[in-house]
Amino acid sequence: MGFIDSRKRWEPSMVLVTGGSGLVGRAIQHVINEEGGGKDGEEWIFLSSKDADLMNKEETQAVFQKHKPTHVIHLAAMVGGLFKNMRVNLDFWRNNIYINDNVLQAAHEVDAVKVVSCLSTCIFPDKTTYPIDETMIHNGPPHASNFGYSYAKRMIDVHNRAYFEQYGRSYTSVIPTNVFGPHDNFNIEDGHVLPGLIHKAYRAQKEGKPLVVWGSGTPRRQFIYSLDLARLVLWVVRDYNEVEPIILSVGEEEEVSIKEAAEAVVRALDFKEEVVYDTDKSDGQFKKTASNAKLMRYLPNFAFTPFEKALKETCDWFVANYDNARK
Ligand code: NAP
Ligand code: GDP
């Protein structure tokens, strides 16, 4: 199963991006509007929750009827870092299940030929072998800290397979690792580790206090720059024709510890105070090392932005946009 009938692979003409106001959505806007990433004949619509609450079926149907997309990039989701996930697993499960069911069915009803939805490497089984690959999504329970989000995201893959089997739909998914970049959610309690550390270091520097890294610093993560992810998602929407997901990640050798990530934030912000570790806080999943071998078979020459450069650009953006950044 999996490859789409070539007659159904027509060019995008109306691309609707759900979650177009978020971290990844703003990166796609940047690539389309500032890097000439759009193509002749393509119209791009970027939705935020102000255009439609996608947890609401009628509002979702209405916004899809209004734009009648040929292609959909489905990014909208309830998203958060480890500590928000641990607090409200039920909300992550329910909200994302509603959003995904509404979006995929509304796309089908307006005859959208392709939908690219976003999963995440944190949805893979906790007890696994490494590196993780695309075939392993359903092989065992996810880490307990974010099981609501993880099971809801896994169900997108079930949706996609069923839309293909029943209707021949080209609905697929991408699996990014931890994403970071301009327009991230820099809220310290709710956000992911890099925006959290950037915000905490910025504040600690002003107050002459230590930067408090949560947990032991030993867990390991692969980070992808939102602009690299955006460029890859554009390739997926135009040229990737499998129903099965594809991992969008830097290589396994690019994985860093949280301690190394914190040290990189210290360098990028030229932070001068002490760095301490609060080991009373959770470490979450130790690692989720993913293989990008499938991506590299398709795009062997794709050049990822070096981590330090991308982090510096993100920190510079945060400092320059401090007043208006999400925090
Ligand atoms: P984000 O910055 O938190 O943005 C979330 C987007 O979803 C926003 O545009 C938000 O609209 C929209 N949204 C949320 N609830 C909605 C609702 N009920 N109705 C309509 N729109 C709603 O998220 P992100 O980091 O860009 O994530 C994008 C996708 O990548 C998600 O599917 C996420 O699961 C996945 N992903 C993210 C990461 C990561 O590290 N960030 C890693 C792997 C996968 P408003 O702006 O109006 O609130
Ligand atoms: P995850 O990759 O899905 O687990 O989510 P996060 O992006 O929230 O990363 C969590 C990892 O970073 C855990 O090992 C945390 O202990 C560690 N960490 C260290 N400092 C922070 C912080 O300020 N915020 C967050 N969210 N995590 C932190």
Coordinates of C-alpha atoms and ligand atoms in Angstrom, one line a residue:
M1 CA 0.0 0.0 0.0
G2 CA 1.0 3.6 -0.2
F3 CA 1.9 5.2 -3.5
I4 CA -0.7 7.5 -5.0
D5 CA -2.1 7.0 -8.4
S6 CA -0.2 9.4 -10.7
R7 CA -3.4 10.8 -12.2
K8 CA -4.2 12.2 -8.7
R9 CA -0.9 14.0 -8.3
W10 CA -1.9 17.3 -9.9
E11 CA -0.2 20.5 -9.0
P12 CA -1.3 22.6 -6.0
S13 CA -3.4 25.6 -6.9
M14 CA -5.1 26.5 -3.6
V15 CA -3.1 25.6 -0.6
L16 CA -4.7 26.0 2.8
V17 CA -2.4 26.0 5.8
T18 CA -4.1 25.3 9.2
G19 CA -2.1 26.6 12.1
G20 CA -0.7 29.2 9.8
S21 CA 0.0 31.6 12.6
G22 CA 2.2 29.3 14.7
L23 CA 5.9 28.5 14.7
V24 CA 5.8 26.2 11.6
G25 CA 3.1 28.2 9.9
R26 CA 5.0 31.4 10.1
A27 CA 8.1 29.7 8.8
I28 CA 6.2 28.5 5.7
Q29 CA 4.8 32.0 5.3
H30 CA 8.4 33.3 5.4
V31 CA 9.6 30.8 2.8
I32 CA 6.7 31.5 0.5
N33 CA 6.7 35.3 0.8
E34 CA 10.4 36.2 1.5
E35 CA 12.3 33.4 -0.2
G36 CA 10.3 33.1 -3.4
G37 CA 9.2 29.6 -2.3
G38 CA 5.8 29.9 -4.0
K39 CA 5.1 28.8 -7.6
D40 CA 3.1 30.4 -10.4
G41 CA -0.5 29.2 -10.2
E42 CA -0.4 28.6 -6.4
E43 CA -2.5 30.6 -4.0
W44 CA -1.7 30.3 -0.3
I45 CA -4.1 30.8 2.6
F46 CA -2.8 30.8 6.2
L47 CA -5.4 30.2 8.8
S48 CA -5.3 31.0 12.5
S49 CA -7.9 30.1 15.2
K50 CA -9.5 33.5 14.5
D51 CA -10.6 32.2 11.1
A52 CA -12.2 29.1 12.5
D53 CA -12.1 27.1 15.7
L54 CA -11.1 23.7 14.2
M55 CA -12.4 21.9 17.2
N56 CA -15.8 23.0 15.9
K57 CA -17.1 20.8 13.1
E58 CA -19.4 23.5 11.5
E59 CA -16.7 26.2 11.6
T60 CA -14.2 23.8 10.1
Q61 CA -16.5 22.9 7.3
A62 CA -17.4 26.5 6.6
V63 CA -13.7 27.6 6.3
F64 CA -13.0 24.7 3.9
Q65 CA -16.1 25.5 1.9
K66 CA -15.0 29.1 1.7
H67 CA -11.5 28.4 0.3
K68 CA -12.0 25.0 -1.4
P69 CA -8.4 24.0 -1.2
T70 CA -6.8 21.5 -3.6
H71 CA -4.0 20.9 -1.1
V72 CA -3.9 21.3 2.7
I73 CA -0.9 21.6 5.1
H74 CA -2.5 20.7 8.5
L75 CA -0.4 22.2 11.3
A76 CA -3.1 23.3 13.7
A77 CA -2.9 21.5 17.0
M78 CA -2.8 21.9 20.7
V79 CA 1.0 22.0 21.2
G80 CA 3.2 22.3 24.3
G81 CA 6.4 21.3 26.0
L82 CA 6.9 18.4 28.4
F83 CA 5.5 20.2 31.5
K84 CA 2.3 21.4 29.8
N85 CA 1.7 17.9 28.5
M86 CA 2.2 16.4 31.9
R87 CA -0.4 18.8 33.3
V88 CA -3.2 18.4 30.8
N89 CA -2.9 15.1 28.9
L90 CA -6.7 14.8 28.6
D91 CA -7.0 18.2 26.8
F92 CA -4.1 17.3 24.4
W93 CA -6.0 14.0 23.6
R94 CA -9.5 15.5 23.1
N95 CA -8.6 18.8 21.4
N96 CA -6.3 17.2 18.9
I97 CA -8.6 14.3 18.2
Y98 CA -11.4 16.8 17.4
I99 CA -9.2 19.1 15.3
N100 CA -7.8 16.3 13.2
D101 CA -11.1 14.5 12.6
N102 CA -12.7 17.8 11.6
V103 CA -9.9 18.9 9.3
L104 CA -9.4 15.6 7.5
Q105 CA -13.1 15.1 6.9
A106 CA -13.7 18.7 5.8
A107 CA -10.8 18.3 3.3
H108 CA -12.3 15.1 2.0
E109 CA -15.7 16.8 1.6
V110 CA -14.3 19.6 -0.5
D111 CA -12.4 17.1 -2.6
A112 CA -8.9 18.3 -1.5
V113 CA -6.5 16.0 -3.4
K114 CA -3.7 16.1 -0.8
V115 CA -3.4 16.7 2.9
V116 CA 0.0 16.8 4.7
S117 CA -0.5 16.6 8.5
C118 CA 2.1 17.0 11.2
L119 CA 3.0 14.2 13.7
S120 CA 6.1 14.4 16.0
T121 CA 8.9 12.1 17.0
C122 CA 7.7 12.3 20.6
I123 CA 4.7 10.0 19.7
F124 CA 7.0 7.0 19.0
P125 CA 7.1 4.1 21.5
D126 CA 9.0 4.8 24.7
K127 CA 10.6 1.3 24.9
T128 CA 12.1 0.9 21.5
T129 CA 15.3 0.3 19.5
Y130 CA 17.2 3.1 18.0
P131 CA 17.2 4.8 15.6
I132 CA 13.5 5.0 15.3
D133 CA 12.0 4.9 11.8
E134 CA 8.7 5.5 10.1
T135 CA 7.5 1.9 10.5
M136 CA 7.6 2.0 14.3
I137 CA 4.8 4.5 15.2
H138 CA 2.3 2.0 16.5
N139 CA 4.8 -0.5 18.1
G140 CA 4.1 0.2 21.7
P141 CA 2.9 2.8 24.3
P142 CA 4.4 6.3 24.0
H143 CA 6.2 7.9 27.0
A144 CA 3.7 8.4 29.9
S145 CA 4.4 12.2 30.1
N146 CA 2.6 13.0 26.8
F147 CA 0.4 10.0 26.0
G148 CA -2.7 12.2 25.2
Y149 CA -0.9 14.2 22.5
S150 CA 0.9 11.1 21.2
Y151 CA -2.1 8.8 20.8
A152 CA -4.1 11.7 19.2
K153 CA -1.3 12.3 16.7
R154 CA -0.9 8.5 16.0
M155 CA -4.5 8.4 15.0
I156 CA -3.8 10.8 12.1
D157 CA -1.8 7.9 10.5
V158 CA -4.9 5.7 11.0
H159 CA -7.1 8.4 9.4
N160 CA -4.6 8.6 6.4
R161 CA -4.5 4.9 5.8
A162 CA -8.3 4.6 6.0
Y163 CA -8.9 7.6 3.6
F164 CA -6.5 6.0 1.2
E165 CA -8.1 2.5 1.4
Q166 CA -11.7 3.7 1.3
Y167 CA -11.4 6.7 -1.1
G168 CA -7.9 6.6 -2.6
R169 CA -7.0 9.9 -0.9
S170 CA -3.5 11.1 -0.9
Y171 CA -3.5 12.2 2.8
T172 CA -0.1 11.7 4.4
S173 CA 2.0 13.0 7.3
V174 CA 5.4 14.3 8.3
I175 CA 7.2 13.5 11.5
P176 CA 9.4 16.4 12.6
T177 CA 11.7 16.3 15.6
N178 CA 11.7 19.2 18.1
V179 CA 11.2 22.4 16.1
F180 CA 12.5 25.9 17.1
G181 CA 12.8 29.3 15.4
P182 CA 11.3 32.8 15.2
H183 CA 7.6 33.0 16.3
D184 CA 7.9 30.1 18.7
N185 CA 5.9 30.0 21.9
F186 CA 8.4 31.4 24.4
N187 CA 6.1 30.9 27.4
I188 CA 8.3 29.4 30.1
E189 CA 5.7 27.1 31.7
D190 CA 4.0 25.8 28.6
G191 CA 6.6 25.9 25.8
H192 CA 9.4 23.6 24.6
V193 CA 12.9 23.5 25.9
L194 CA 14.7 25.9 23.5
P195 CA 12.3 28.8 23.6
G196 CA 12.0 28.2 27.4
L197 CA 15.7 28.4 27.9
I198 CA 16.1 31.4 25.6
H199 CA 13.4 33.3 27.5
K200 CA 14.7 32.2 30.9
A201 CA 18.3 33.2 30.0
Y202 CA 17.2 36.6 28.7
R203 CA 15.3 37.3 31.9
A204 CA 18.1 35.9 34.2
Q205 CA 20.7 38.1 32.4
K206 CA 18.6 41.2 33.1
E207 CA 18.1 40.2 36.8
G208 CA 21.7 39.0 37.3
K209 CA 20.4 35.6 38.3
P210 CA 21.4 32.0 37.3
L211 CA 19.8 30.3 34.4
V212 CA 17.8 27.3 35.8
V213 CA 17.8 24.4 33.4
W214 CA 15.0 21.9 34.3
G215 CA 15.9 18.3 34.9
S216 CA 19.4 16.7 34.8
G217 CA 20.4 18.0 31.3
T218 CA 21.2 14.4 30.2
P219 CA 18.2 13.7 27.9
R220 CA 19.0 14.0 24.2
R221 CA 17.1 15.7 21.4
Q222 CA 17.4 16.3 17.7
F223 CA 16.3 19.9 16.8
I224 CA 15.2 21.1 13.4
Y225 CA 15.1 24.8 12.5
S226 CA 11.6 25.9 11.5
L227 CA 12.7 27.4 8.2
D228 CA 14.4 24.1 7.2
L229 CA 11.2 22.3 8.2
A230 CA 9.1 24.7 6.1
R231 CA 11.3 24.1 3.0
L232 CA 10.9 20.3 3.5
V233 CA 7.1 20.6 4.0
L234 CA 6.8 22.4 0.7
W235 CA 8.7 19.5 -1.0
V236 CA 6.3 17.1 0.7
V237 CA 3.2 18.9 -0.4
R238 CA 4.3 19.0 -4.0
D239 CA 6.4 15.9 -4.6
Y240 CA 6.1 13.2 -1.9
N241 CA 3.5 10.7 -2.9
E242 CA 3.4 8.1 -0.2
V243 CA 0.6 7.7 2.4
E244 CA 3.1 6.5 4.9
P245 CA 4.7 9.2 7.0
I246 CA 8.2 10.6 6.5
I247 CA 10.5 11.7 9.3
L248 CA 11.8 15.2 8.8
S249 CA 15.0 15.4 10.9
V250 CA 18.6 16.2 11.1
G251 CA 20.9 13.1 11.3
E252 CA 21.3 11.0 14.3
E253 CA 24.8 12.5 14.8
E254 CA 23.3 15.9 15.3
E255 CA 21.5 14.9 18.4
V256 CA 22.5 17.0 21.5
S257 CA 22.0 16.7 25.2
I258 CA 19.8 19.3 27.0
K259 CA 23.0 20.4 28.7
E260 CA 24.7 21.0 25.3
A261 CA 21.6 22.8 24.1
A262 CA 21.6 25.1 27.2
E263 CA 25.3 25.8 26.6
A264 CA 24.5 26.8 23.0
V265 CA 21.8 29.2 24.3
V266 CA 24.3 30.7 26.7
R267 CA 26.7 31.3 23.8
A268 CA 24.0 32.6 21.4
L269 CA 22.8 35.2 24.0
D270 CA 26.3 35.8 25.4
F271 CA 24.8 35.0 28.9
K272 CA 27.2 35.8 31.6
E273 CA 25.7 34.3 34.8
E274 CA 25.8 30.9 36.3
V275 CA 23.9 27.8 34.8
V276 CA 22.2 25.5 37.4
Y277 CA 20.2 22.3 37.0
D278 CA 16.9 21.7 38.9
T279 CA 16.9 17.9 39.2
D280 CA 13.6 18.0 41.0
K281 CA 12.0 18.7 37.6
S282 CA 11.2 15.9 35.2
D283 CA 13.6 14.8 32.5
G284 CA 10.7 13.4 30.4
Q285 CA 11.6 10.9 27.6
F286 CA 15.4 10.2 27.7
K287 CA 15.7 10.2 23.9
K288 CA 13.8 9.6 20.7
T289 CA 16.6 9.4 18.2
A290 CA 15.1 9.3 14.8
S291 CA 16.6 8.1 11.5
N292 CA 16.4 10.5 8.5
A293 CA 17.5 7.8 6.1
K294 CA 14.2 7.9 4.2
L295 CA 14.4 11.6 3.8
M296 CA 18.0 11.4 2.6
R297 CA 17.1 8.8 0.0
Y298 CA 14.6 11.3 -1.5
L299 CA 16.7 14.5 -0.9
P300 CA 20.3 13.5 -0.5
N301 CA 21.6 17.0 -1.0
F302 CA 19.3 18.8 1.4
A303 CA 21.4 21.2 3.5
F304 CA 20.2 21.8 7.1
T305 CA 21.1 25.1 8.7
P306 CA 23.8 24.5 11.3
F307 CA 22.3 24.3 14.8
E308 CA 24.4 27.2 16.2
K309 CA 23.5 29.5 13.3
A310 CA 19.8 28.7 13.6
L311 CA 19.9 29.2 17.3
K312 CA 21.6 32.6 17.0
E313 CA 19.0 33.7 14.5
T314 CA 16.3 32.6 16.8
C315 CA 17.8 34.4 19.8
D316 CA 18.3 37.5 17.8
W317 CA 14.7 37.4 16.7
F318 CA 13.5 36.9 20.3
V319 CA 15.5 39.9 21.6
A320 CA 14.5 42.1 18.7
N321 CA 10.8 41.1 19.0
Y322 CA 10.6 40.7 22.8
D323 CA 7.6 43.0 23.3
N324 CA 5.4 41.1 20.8
A325 CA 6.8 37.6 21.0
R326 CA 4.4 34.8 22.3
K327 CA 5.4 34.4 26.0
Ligands
NAP1 P1 2.1 26.5 17.5 O1 3.2 27.5 17.3 O2 1.7 26.3 18.9 O3 0.9 26.9 16.6 C1 -0.3 26.2 16.7 C2 -1.2 26.7 15.6 O4 -2.4 25.9 15.7 C3 -1.5 28.1 15.7 O5 -1.6 28.7 14.4 C4 -2.9 28.1 16.4 O6 -3.7 29.3 16.0 C5 -3.5 26.9 15.7 N1 -4.6 26.3 16.5 C6 -4.5 25.7 17.8 N2 -5.7 25.3 18.2 C7 -6.6 25.7 17.2 C8 -8.0 25.5 17.0 N3 -8.7 25.0 17.9 N4 -8.5 26.0 15.9 C9 -7.8 26.6 14.9 N5 -6.4 26.7 15.0 C10 -5.8 26.3 16.1 O7 2.5 25.1 17.0 P2 3.8 24.6 16.0 O8 4.9 24.4 16.9 O9 3.9 25.6 14.9 O10 3.3 23.2 15.5 C11 2.8 23.0 14.3 C12 2.6 21.5 14.1 O11 3.9 20.8 14.2 C13 1.7 20.9 15.1 O12 0.8 19.9 14.5 C14 2.6 20.2 16.1 O13 2.0 19.1 16.7 C15 3.7 19.8 15.1 N6 5.1 19.6 15.8 C16 5.6 20.7 16.5 C17 6.8 20.5 17.1 C18 7.5 21.6 17.9 O14 8.6 21.3 18.5 N7 6.9 22.8 18.0 C19 7.5 19.3 17.0 C20 6.9 18.3 16.2 C21 5.7 18.5 15.6 P3 -3.6 30.6 16.9 O15 -2.3 31.3 16.6 O16 -4.7 31.4 16.4 O17 -3.7 30.2 18.3
GDP2 P1 10.0 17.0 24.7 O1 11.1 17.0 23.8 O2 8.7 16.6 24.0 O3 10.2 16.2 25.9 O4 9.6 18.5 25.2 P2 10.5 19.7 25.6 O5 10.8 20.5 24.4 O6 9.6 20.4 26.6 O7 11.8 19.2 26.2 C1 11.9 18.6 27.5 C2 13.3 18.3 28.0 O8 14.0 19.5 28.2 C3 13.3 17.6 29.3 O9 14.4 16.8 29.4 C4 13.3 18.8 30.3 O10 13.8 18.4 31.6 C5 14.3 19.7 29.6 N1 14.2 21.1 29.9 C6 15.2 21.8 30.5 N2 14.8 23.1 30.7 C7 13.6 23.2 30.2 C8 12.7 24.3 30.1 O11 12.9 25.4 30.5 N3 11.5 24.0 29.5 C9 11.2 22.8 29.0 N4 10.0 22.6 28.4 N5 12.0 21.7 29.1 C10 13.2 22.0 29.7

